[in-house]
CSV table of C-alpha atoms and ligand atoms in Angstrom, one decimal:
chain,number,residue,atom,x,y,z
A,1,MET,CA,63.2,48.0,-64.3
A,2,ASP,CA,65.1,46.1,-67.0
A,3,LYS,CA,63.2,45.5,-70.2
A,4,ILE,CA,62.7,41.9,-71.3
A,5,GLN,CA,65.0,40.9,-74.1
A,6,MET,CA,64.0,38.9,-77.2
A,7,THR,CA,66.4,36.7,-79.2
A,8,THR,CA,64.4,36.0,-82.3
A,9,PRO,CA,62.2,38.5,-84.1
A,10,LEU,CA,58.5,38.2,-84.2
A,11,VAL,CA,56.9,38.8,-87.6
A,12,GLU,CA,54.6,41.8,-87.1
A,13,MET,CA,51.8,42.4,-89.6
A,14,ASP,CA,50.2,45.7,-89.2
A,15,GLY,CA,46.6,46.2,-90.5
A,16,ASP,CA,43.8,48.6,-91.1
A,17,GLU,CA,41.3,51.1,-89.7
A,18,MET,CA,40.3,50.9,-86.0
A,19,THR,CA,42.5,47.8,-85.3
A,20,ARG,CA,45.5,49.7,-86.7
A,21,ILE,CA,44.8,52.5,-84.1
A,22,LEU,CA,44.5,49.9,-81.3
A,23,TRP,CA,47.7,48.1,-82.6
A,24,LYS,CA,49.7,51.3,-82.0
A,25,MET,CA,48.2,52.0,-78.6
A,26,ILE,CA,48.9,48.4,-77.5
A,27,LYS,CA,52.5,48.6,-78.6
A,28,GLU,CA,53.1,52.0,-77.0
A,29,GLU,CA,51.3,51.3,-73.7
A,30,LEU,CA,51.5,47.6,-73.1
A,31,LEU,CA,54.5,46.3,-74.8
A,32,LEU,CA,57.3,48.8,-75.5
A,33,PRO,CA,57.5,49.9,-71.8
A,34,PHE,CA,58.2,46.4,-70.7
A,35,ILE,CA,59.9,44.6,-73.6
A,36,ASP,CA,62.8,45.4,-75.9
A,37,LEU,CA,60.4,44.4,-78.7
A,38,ASN,CA,62.2,42.7,-81.6
A,39,THR,CA,59.9,42.5,-84.6
A,40,GLU,CA,60.3,42.3,-88.3
A,41,TYR,CA,57.6,44.8,-89.4
A,42,TYR,CA,55.3,44.3,-92.5
A,43,ASP,CA,52.7,46.9,-93.3
A,44,LEU,CA,49.6,45.0,-94.4
A,45,GLY,CA,47.5,48.2,-94.4
A,46,LEU,CA,45.6,48.4,-97.6
A,47,LYS,CA,47.4,51.5,-98.8
A,48,TYR,CA,50.8,49.7,-98.7
A,49,ARG,CA,49.3,46.5,-100.0
A,50,ASN,CA,48.2,48.5,-103.0
A,51,GLU,CA,51.5,50.2,-103.5
A,52,THR,CA,53.3,46.8,-103.5
A,53,GLU,CA,50.5,45.1,-105.4
A,54,ASP,CA,50.1,42.8,-102.4
A,55,GLN,CA,53.7,41.6,-102.5
A,56,VAL,CA,54.1,42.7,-98.9
A,57,THR,CA,51.5,40.0,-97.8
A,58,ILE,CA,53.5,37.3,-99.5
A,59,GLU,CA,56.7,38.5,-98.0
A,60,ALA,CA,55.1,38.6,-94.5
A,61,ALA,CA,53.9,35.0,-95.0
A,62,GLU,CA,57.4,33.9,-96.1
A,63,ALA,CA,58.9,35.6,-93.1
A,64,THR,CA,56.6,33.6,-90.9
A,65,LYS,CA,58.1,30.5,-92.4
A,66,LYS,CA,61.5,31.8,-91.7
A,67,TYR,CA,61.0,32.8,-88.0
A,68,GLY,CA,58.1,30.6,-87.1
A,69,VAL,CA,55.8,33.0,-85.2
A,70,ALA,CA,53.8,36.0,-86.4
A,71,VAL,CA,51.2,38.4,-85.0
A,72,LYS,CA,48.7,40.0,-87.3
A,73,CYS,CA,46.4,43.0,-87.1
A,74,ALA,CA,43.0,42.8,-88.8
A,75,THR,CA,43.0,43.9,-92.4
A,76,ILE,CA,40.5,45.0,-95.0
A,77,THR,CA,39.5,42.4,-97.6
A,78,PRO,CA,38.7,44.7,-100.6
A,79,ASN,CA,35.3,44.7,-102.2
A,80,HIS,CA,33.9,47.1,-104.7
A,81,ALA,CA,33.4,49.9,-102.2
A,82,ARG,CA,37.0,49.6,-101.0
A,83,MET,CA,38.2,49.8,-104.6
A,84,GLU,CA,36.9,53.3,-104.8
A,85,GLU,CA,37.6,54.3,-101.2
A,86,TYR,CA,41.3,53.4,-101.6
A,87,ASN,CA,41.6,53.8,-105.3
A,88,LEU,CA,43.0,50.3,-105.7
A,89,LYS,CA,44.8,48.9,-108.7
A,90,LYS,CA,43.1,45.5,-108.2
A,91,MET,CA,40.6,43.9,-106.0
A,92,TYR,CA,43.2,42.0,-103.9
A,93,LYS,CA,42.4,38.7,-102.3
A,94,SER,CA,41.9,38.5,-98.5
A,95,PRO,CA,45.4,38.8,-96.9
A,96,ASN,CA,44.3,36.0,-94.5
A,97,GLY,CA,43.5,33.8,-97.5
A,98,THR,CA,46.8,34.6,-99.1
A,99,ILE,CA,48.7,33.9,-95.8
A,100,ARG,CA,46.8,30.7,-95.1
A,101,ALA,CA,47.4,29.5,-98.7
A,102,ILE,CA,51.2,29.9,-98.1
A,103,LEU,CA,51.3,28.4,-94.6
A,104,ASP,CA,48.5,25.9,-94.9
A,105,GLY,CA,47.2,24.7,-91.6
A,106,THR,CA,44.3,25.1,-89.3
A,107,VAL,CA,42.9,28.1,-87.5
A,108,PHE,CA,41.9,27.5,-83.8
A,109,ARG,CA,39.5,30.0,-82.3
A,110,ALA,CA,38.4,29.9,-78.7
A,111,PRO,CA,36.4,32.4,-76.7
A,112,ILE,CA,38.2,34.4,-73.9
A,113,VAL,CA,36.2,33.5,-70.9
A,114,VAL,CA,35.9,36.2,-68.2
A,115,LYS,CA,33.9,36.5,-65.0
A,116,GLY,CA,30.9,38.8,-65.5
A,117,ILE,CA,30.4,37.9,-69.2
A,118,GLU,CA,28.1,34.9,-69.4
A,119,PRO,CA,27.4,33.1,-72.7
A,120,CYS,CA,23.9,33.9,-74.1
A,121,VAL,CA,23.3,30.3,-74.9
A,122,ARG,CA,22.2,29.2,-71.4
A,123,ASN,CA,23.6,25.6,-71.5
A,124,TRP,CA,27.1,26.6,-72.7
A,125,LYS,CA,29.3,26.1,-69.7
A,126,LYS,CA,32.7,25.6,-71.3
A,127,PRO,CA,34.5,27.3,-74.2
A,128,ILE,CA,33.8,25.9,-77.7
A,129,THR,CA,37.0,25.8,-79.8
A,130,ILE,CA,36.4,26.2,-83.5
A,131,ALA,CA,39.1,24.6,-85.7
A,132,ARG,CA,38.8,26.2,-89.1
A,133,HIS,CA,40.4,24.6,-92.1
A,134,ALA,CA,42.5,27.4,-93.5
A,135,TYR,CA,43.0,26.3,-97.1
A,136,GLY,CA,41.0,26.4,-100.3
A,137,ASP,CA,37.3,26.2,-101.1
A,138,ILE,CA,35.7,29.6,-101.8
A,139,TYR,CA,38.8,31.4,-100.4
A,140,LYS,CA,40.8,30.3,-103.4
A,141,ASN,CA,38.1,30.2,-106.0
A,142,THR,CA,37.8,31.3,-109.5
A,143,GLU,CA,34.5,32.8,-110.4
A,144,PHE,CA,32.8,35.0,-113.0
A,145,TYR,CA,29.6,36.4,-114.2
A,146,VAL,CA,28.2,35.2,-117.5
A,147,ASP,CA,26.1,37.7,-119.3
A,148,LYS,CA,24.5,35.6,-122.1
A,149,PRO,CA,23.3,32.1,-122.8
A,150,GLY,CA,26.0,29.4,-123.0
A,151,LYS,CA,27.5,26.3,-121.5
A,152,ALA,CA,29.6,26.3,-118.3
A,153,GLU,CA,31.8,23.2,-117.9
A,154,LEU,CA,34.3,21.9,-115.4
A,155,ILE,CA,37.4,20.6,-117.2
A,156,TYR,CA,40.5,18.9,-115.7
A,157,THR,CA,43.5,17.9,-117.8
A,158,SER,CA,46.0,15.7,-116.2
A,159,GLU,CA,49.7,16.1,-116.9
A,160,ASP,CA,49.6,13.0,-119.0
A,161,GLY,CA,46.8,14.4,-121.1
A,162,GLU,CA,43.8,12.6,-119.7
A,163,GLU,CA,40.7,14.8,-119.6
A,164,LYS,CA,37.7,14.9,-117.3
A,165,ARG,CA,34.8,17.1,-118.2
A,166,ALA,CA,31.5,17.8,-116.5
A,167,LEU,CA,28.6,20.1,-117.3
A,168,ILE,CA,28.0,22.7,-114.7
A,169,HIS,CA,25.1,24.4,-116.2
A,170,GLU,CA,23.5,25.3,-119.6
A,171,PHE,CA,22.8,29.0,-119.2
A,172,THR,CA,19.8,30.3,-121.0
A,173,SER,CA,20.1,33.7,-119.2
A,174,PRO,CA,22.8,35.6,-117.3
A,175,GLY,CA,24.2,34.0,-114.1
A,176,VAL,CA,27.3,33.3,-112.0
A,177,VAL,CA,29.8,30.4,-112.1
A,178,MET,CA,32.5,29.3,-109.6
A,179,GLY,CA,35.2,26.7,-109.5
A,180,MET,CA,37.1,25.8,-106.3
A,181,HIS,CA,39.4,23.1,-105.0
A,182,ASN,CA,41.0,21.5,-102.1
A,183,MET,CA,43.8,19.1,-101.7
A,184,GLU,CA,43.9,15.7,-100.0
A,185,ALA,CA,47.2,16.6,-98.3
A,186,SER,CA,45.7,19.8,-96.8
A,187,ILE,CA,42.6,18.0,-95.6
A,188,ALA,CA,44.8,15.4,-94.0
A,189,SER,CA,46.9,18.0,-92.2
A,190,PHE,CA,43.7,19.7,-91.1
A,191,ALA,CA,42.5,16.4,-89.6
A,192,ARG,CA,45.9,15.7,-87.9
A,193,SER,CA,46.0,19.3,-86.4
A,194,CYS,CA,42.5,18.8,-85.0
A,195,PHE,CA,43.2,15.4,-83.5
A,196,ASN,CA,46.6,16.6,-82.1
A,197,TYR,CA,45.1,19.7,-80.6
A,198,ALA,CA,42.3,17.6,-79.1
A,199,LEU,CA,44.9,15.4,-77.4
A,200,ASP,CA,46.8,18.5,-76.2
A,201,THR,CA,43.8,20.2,-74.7
A,202,LYS,CA,41.9,17.0,-73.7
A,203,GLN,CA,38.7,17.7,-75.7
A,204,ASP,CA,36.5,15.7,-78.1
A,205,VAL,CA,36.4,16.5,-81.8
A,206,TRP,CA,33.2,17.1,-83.7
A,207,PHE,CA,33.2,17.5,-87.4
A,208,GLY,CA,30.4,18.3,-89.8
A,209,ALA,CA,30.2,18.5,-93.6
A,210,LYS,CA,27.5,18.3,-96.3
A,211,ASP,CA,28.5,14.9,-97.7
A,212,THR,CA,24.9,14.1,-98.6
A,213,ILE,CA,24.8,16.9,-101.2
A,214,SER,CA,28.5,17.1,-102.0
A,215,LYS,CA,29.2,13.4,-102.2
A,216,THR,CA,32.7,13.7,-103.7
A,217,TYR,CA,34.0,17.0,-102.3
A,218,ASP,CA,32.6,16.9,-98.8
A,219,GLY,CA,32.6,13.1,-99.0
A,220,LYS,CA,36.4,13.3,-99.3
A,221,PHE,CA,36.7,15.4,-96.1
A,222,LYS,CA,34.7,12.9,-94.2
A,223,ALA,CA,36.7,9.9,-95.6
A,224,VAL,CA,40.1,11.5,-94.9
A,225,PHE,CA,39.1,12.3,-91.3
A,226,GLN,CA,37.8,8.8,-90.7
A,227,LYS,CA,40.9,7.1,-92.1
A,228,ILE,CA,43.4,9.3,-90.2
A,229,PHE,CA,41.4,8.9,-87.0
A,230,GLU,CA,41.3,5.1,-87.3
A,231,GLU,CA,44.9,4.7,-88.4
A,232,GLU,CA,46.7,7.2,-86.3
A,233,PHE,CA,44.5,8.4,-83.4
A,234,ARG,CA,41.8,6.0,-82.3
A,235,GLU,CA,44.1,4.3,-79.7
A,236,LYS,CA,45.3,7.6,-78.3
A,237,PHE,CA,41.8,8.9,-78.1
A,238,ASP,CA,40.5,5.7,-76.4
A,239,ALA,CA,43.4,6.0,-73.9
A,240,ALA,CA,42.6,9.6,-73.2
A,241,GLY,CA,38.8,8.9,-72.9
A,242,LEU,CA,38.1,11.2,-75.9
A,243,THR,CA,35.9,10.7,-78.9
A,244,TYR,CA,35.7,11.8,-82.5
A,245,PHE,CA,32.3,12.3,-84.0
A,246,PHE,CA,31.2,13.1,-87.6
A,247,SER,CA,27.8,14.2,-88.6
A,248,LEU,CA,26.0,16.3,-91.2
A,249,ILE,CA,26.8,20.0,-90.7
A,250,ASP,CA,23.1,20.8,-90.0
A,251,ASP,CA,23.0,18.1,-87.3
A,252,ILE,CA,26.2,19.4,-85.8
A,253,VAL,CA,24.9,22.9,-85.6
A,254,ALA,CA,21.7,21.8,-83.9
A,255,ARG,CA,23.7,19.7,-81.4
A,256,VAL,CA,26.2,22.5,-80.7
A,257,MET,CA,23.3,24.7,-79.5
A,258,LYS,CA,22.2,22.0,-77.0
A,259,ALA,CA,25.7,21.0,-75.8
A,260,GLU,CA,27.5,22.4,-72.8
A,261,GLY,CA,30.8,23.1,-74.7
A,262,GLY,CA,34.3,21.9,-73.9
A,263,PHE,CA,34.9,20.4,-77.4
A,264,ILE,CA,36.7,21.2,-80.6
A,265,TRP,CA,34.3,21.8,-83.5
A,266,ALA,CA,36.2,21.1,-86.7
A,267,CYS,CA,34.8,23.2,-89.6
A,268,LYS,CA,35.5,23.5,-93.3
A,269,ASN,CA,36.9,26.9,-94.3
A,270,TYR,CA,33.6,28.7,-94.9
A,271,ASP,CA,31.8,27.1,-92.0
A,272,GLY,CA,34.6,28.1,-89.6
A,273,ASP,CA,34.5,31.7,-90.9
A,274,VAL,CA,30.8,32.0,-90.2
A,275,MET,CA,30.4,29.8,-87.1
A,276,SER,CA,33.3,31.4,-85.3
A,277,ASP,CA,31.5,34.7,-85.4
A,278,MET,CA,28.4,33.1,-84.1
A,279,VAL,CA,30.2,31.3,-81.3
A,280,SER,CA,32.2,34.3,-80.3
A,281,SER,CA,29.2,36.7,-80.2
A,282,ALA,CA,27.2,34.1,-78.2
A,283,PHE,CA,30.1,33.8,-75.7
A,284,GLY,CA,30.1,37.6,-75.3
A,285,SER,CA,31.6,39.6,-78.1
A,286,LEU,CA,33.5,39.2,-81.3
A,287,ALA,CA,36.3,40.9,-79.5
A,288,MET,CA,36.6,38.1,-77.0
A,289,MET,CA,37.9,35.5,-79.3
A,290,THR,CA,41.4,34.3,-79.9
A,291,SER,CA,42.6,33.0,-83.2
A,292,VAL,CA,45.8,31.1,-84.1
A,293,LEU,CA,46.8,29.6,-87.4
A,294,VAL,CA,48.9,26.4,-86.8
A,295,SER,CA,50.6,25.1,-89.9
A,296,PRO,CA,51.6,21.4,-90.2
A,297,GLN,CA,55.2,22.5,-90.1
A,298,GLY,CA,54.7,24.2,-86.8
A,299,TYR,CA,54.5,27.8,-87.8
A,300,TYR,CA,52.1,30.0,-85.8
A,301,GLU,CA,50.2,33.1,-86.8
A,302,TYR,CA,48.2,34.9,-84.0
A,303,GLU,CA,45.4,37.4,-84.7
A,304,ALA,CA,42.1,38.6,-83.5
A,305,ALA,CA,39.0,36.9,-84.9
A,306,HIS,CA,37.2,40.1,-85.6
A,307,GLY,CA,37.6,42.6,-88.5
A,308,THR,CA,38.9,46.2,-88.6
A,309,VAL,CA,35.8,47.6,-86.9
A,310,GLN,CA,35.2,50.0,-89.7
A,311,ARG,CA,32.2,51.8,-88.1
A,312,HIS,CA,34.2,52.7,-85.0
A,313,TYR,CA,37.1,53.9,-87.2
A,314,TYR,CA,34.9,56.4,-89.1
A,315,ARG,CA,33.7,57.7,-85.8
A,316,TYR,CA,37.3,58.0,-84.6
A,317,MET,CA,38.3,59.8,-87.8
A,318,GLU,CA,35.5,62.4,-87.1
A,319,GLY,CA,37.2,63.0,-83.8
A,320,LYS,CA,34.5,61.3,-81.8
A,321,GLU,CA,35.2,59.0,-78.9
A,322,THR,CA,35.2,55.3,-79.5
A,323,SER,CA,35.0,52.4,-77.1
A,324,THR,CA,36.5,49.6,-79.2
A,325,ASN,CA,37.4,46.4,-77.4
A,326,SER,CA,41.2,45.6,-77.8
A,327,VAL,CA,41.1,42.3,-75.8
A,328,ALA,CA,41.4,39.9,-78.8
A,329,THR,CA,44.2,42.0,-80.3
A,330,ILE,CA,46.1,42.1,-77.0
A,331,PHE,CA,45.7,38.3,-76.8
A,332,ALA,CA,47.0,38.0,-80.3
A,333,TRP,CA,50.2,39.7,-79.0
A,334,THR,CA,50.4,37.6,-75.9
A,335,GLY,CA,49.8,34.4,-77.8
A,336,ALA,CA,52.6,35.2,-80.2
A,337,LEU,CA,55.0,36.4,-77.4
A,338,ARG,CA,54.3,33.3,-75.3
A,339,LYS,CA,55.0,31.0,-78.3
A,340,ARG,CA,58.2,33.0,-79.2
A,341,GLY,CA,59.3,32.6,-75.6
A,342,GLU,CA,58.5,28.9,-75.6
A,343,LEU,CA,60.5,28.3,-78.8
A,344,ASP,CA,63.4,30.4,-77.6
A,345,GLY,CA,63.4,29.1,-74.0
A,346,ASN,CA,62.7,32.7,-72.9
A,347,ALA,CA,60.9,32.3,-69.6
A,348,ALA,CA,60.7,36.1,-68.9
A,349,LEU,CA,58.8,36.6,-72.2
A,350,MET,CA,56.3,33.8,-71.4
A,351,ASP,CA,55.8,35.1,-67.9
A,352,PHE,CA,55.1,38.6,-69.3
A,353,ALA,CA,52.5,37.2,-71.7
A,354,ASP,CA,50.7,35.5,-68.8
A,355,LYS,CA,50.7,38.6,-66.8
A,356,LEU,CA,49.4,40.8,-69.6
A,357,GLU,CA,46.5,38.4,-70.1
A,358,LYS,CA,45.8,38.3,-66.4
A,359,ALA,CA,46.0,42.1,-66.2
A,360,THR,CA,43.5,42.4,-69.1
A,361,LEU,CA,41.0,40.0,-67.5
A,362,SER,CA,41.2,41.3,-64.0
A,363,THR,CA,40.7,44.9,-65.4
A,364,ILE,CA,37.4,43.7,-66.9
A,365,GLU,CA,36.5,41.7,-63.7
A,366,SER,CA,37.1,44.9,-61.7
A,367,GLY,CA,34.3,46.5,-63.7
A,368,LYS,CA,36.3,48.5,-66.2
A,369,MET,CA,35.5,47.6,-69.8
A,370,THR,CA,34.5,48.8,-73.3
A,371,LYS,CA,31.0,49.4,-74.3
A,372,ASP,CA,30.4,46.1,-76.1
A,373,LEU,CA,31.1,44.2,-72.8
A,374,ALA,CA,29.3,46.7,-70.6
A,375,SER,CA,26.1,46.1,-72.4
A,376,ILE,CA,26.2,42.4,-71.7
A,377,THR,CA,28.0,42.1,-68.3
A,378,SER,CA,26.3,40.6,-65.3
A,379,LEU,CA,28.5,42.9,-63.1
A,380,LYS,CA,26.7,45.7,-61.4
A,381,HIS,CA,27.6,49.3,-62.5
A,382,PRO,CA,30.4,48.6,-65.0
A,383,LYS,CA,32.6,51.6,-65.9
A,384,VAL,CA,32.6,52.1,-69.7
A,385,LEU,CA,36.0,53.2,-70.9
A,386,SER,CA,37.1,54.6,-74.3
A,387,SER,CA,39.4,52.6,-76.5
A,388,ARG,CA,42.5,54.3,-75.1
A,389,ASP,CA,41.3,54.5,-71.5
A,390,PHE,CA,40.7,50.7,-71.4
A,391,ILE,CA,44.3,50.1,-72.6
A,392,LEU,CA,45.6,52.6,-70.0
A,393,ALA,CA,43.5,50.8,-67.3
A,394,VAL,CA,45.1,47.5,-68.3
A,395,ARG,CA,48.5,49.2,-68.2
A,396,SER,CA,47.9,50.3,-64.7
A,397,THR,CA,46.8,46.8,-63.6
A,398,LEU,CA,49.9,45.4,-65.3
A,399,GLU,CA,52.3,47.8,-63.6
A,400,GLY,CA,50.8,46.8,-60.3
A,401,MET,CA,51.5,43.2,-61.1
A,402,MET,CA,55.1,43.8,-62.4
A,403,SER,CA,56.3,45.8,-59.4
B,25,NAP,P1,34.1,43.7,-87.9
B,25,NAP,O1,35.3,44.6,-88.1
B,25,NAP,O2,34.4,42.5,-87.1
B,25,NAP,O3,33.0,44.5,-87.1
B,25,NAP,C1,31.6,44.2,-87.1
B,25,NAP,C2,30.9,44.8,-85.9
B,25,NAP,O4,31.2,44.0,-84.8
B,25,NAP,C3,31.4,46.2,-85.5
B,25,NAP,O5,30.8,47.2,-86.3
B,25,NAP,C4,31.2,46.2,-84.1
B,25,NAP,O6,29.8,46.4,-83.8
B,25,NAP,C5,31.5,44.8,-83.6
B,25,NAP,N1,32.9,44.6,-83.3
B,25,NAP,C6,33.8,43.9,-83.9
B,25,NAP,N2,35.0,44.0,-83.3
B,25,NAP,C7,34.8,44.8,-82.2
B,25,NAP,C8,35.7,45.2,-81.2
B,25,NAP,N3,37.0,44.9,-81.2
B,25,NAP,N4,35.1,46.0,-80.3
B,25,NAP,C9,33.9,46.4,-80.3
B,25,NAP,N5,33.0,46.0,-81.2
B,25,NAP,C10,33.5,45.2,-82.2
B,25,NAP,O7,33.5,43.3,-89.3
B,25,NAP,P2,33.1,44.1,-90.5
B,25,NAP,O8,32.6,45.5,-90.1
B,25,NAP,O9,32.2,43.2,-91.3
B,25,NAP,O10,34.4,44.3,-91.4
B,25,NAP,C11,35.2,45.4,-91.4
B,25,NAP,C12,36.4,45.1,-92.2
B,25,NAP,O11,37.2,44.1,-91.6
B,25,NAP,C13,36.1,44.6,-93.6
B,25,NAP,O12,36.8,45.4,-94.6
B,25,NAP,C14,36.6,43.2,-93.6
B,25,NAP,O13,37.1,42.8,-94.9
B,25,NAP,C15,37.6,43.1,-92.6
B,25,NAP,N6,37.8,41.8,-91.9
B,25,NAP,C16,39.0,41.4,-91.6
B,25,NAP,C17,39.3,40.3,-90.8
B,25,NAP,C18,40.7,39.9,-90.5
B,25,NAP,O14,41.6,40.5,-90.9
B,25,NAP,N7,40.9,38.8,-89.8
B,25,NAP,C19,38.2,39.5,-90.4
B,25,NAP,C20,36.9,40.0,-90.7
B,25,NAP,C21,36.7,41.1,-91.4
B,25,NAP,P3,29.1,47.9,-83.5
B,25,NAP,O15,29.4,48.7,-84.7
B,25,NAP,O16,27.7,47.6,-83.4
B,25,NAP,O17,29.7,48.4,-82.3
B,26,MG,MG1,34.8,36.0,-90.7
């Protein structure tokens, strides 16, 4: 069988721990036998990020601007424990944060729905797509610890010398302070991405923020969404029979639990981070959630919504068997390959992506799955496979479909 050719390279960002192990298996078993894989490889594993003082992350994001489509493995965001574990020169920022700061845009996360895995929220009948604003707020913050009494202030100096100053807190004892920002243009492109994606996928948009408490900051998010909706989207939404709905974030959370799904939930950066984990686990598993960053310029970065699955990795390193779910990582690859195919007019590549997704789902529907799914499936007598054996089972289903 001739391998599928690729004209433009895909930006490949390797990562850490268990997902790095899965990454290699997916390439070897599910991609390289079928595709003449053309990627520009960037090693975002923490060891190499440290060697390059995180320059590699910036280069990978720049390459995504050059080629348009990237696929990324989960990566460690260093904390104090990782500083020691990897003997780091600095506590680097989250690679995702760095990439999103360079590409801007919105992260759309939707559960991968498969027969036999029912959502644990009874009334959820359709996928809930989380649209996460991918710029700013606490992900690009400045913060420090103050160890003695003193005054913390917020100061802004405009280019022409005007100063704004506000008291944050008069400290009488030690504490913590943080400054963060967002940009009107980024909020506007977030709003446009959500409304466009809603029209593309024929879903309503819900958006929640805390504008009662944060009257200026969250108030700006609410106002920008409303203005863009009225000026650019209301007519199109009316014509498509769709709605846009804003409410307080607490009210939205309560309504989401009672809804039947099938809408886009627009979330500020932090809300999207947290709520996507809740939504994905309620739909089945963290490993059954796709994630794509769509920039306003039309650059795409596909990844899994979960982390590096550290606990499984430590078991793996002890030589013990693991049963880590590779579905979201497989779907990161298929999403990226399909988009690359779409942009290059490469029908064979798009068709391959469809087949690999189908092979993955039908493997699960036939009862072969990893432990996380086996523990929640409604299928009788599921067969629990190891990390590698699941990928091999998908390969065998795929080979059947390809021949
Ligand atoms: P995590 O890697 O998502 O894993 C948390 C737990 O969820 C796992 O221990 C596992 O539960 C379950 N899980 C997640 N993915 C799974 C999969 N594919 N198959 C089976 N079970 C899965 O989150 P974390 O442990 O909090 O974070 C580990 C590292 O990942 C951290 O260093 C963090 O910085 C990084 N991280 C990266 C990204 C990213 O790059 N996008 C996102 C989040 C976190 P059991 O152990 O109970 O089986
Ligand atoms: Mg998260």
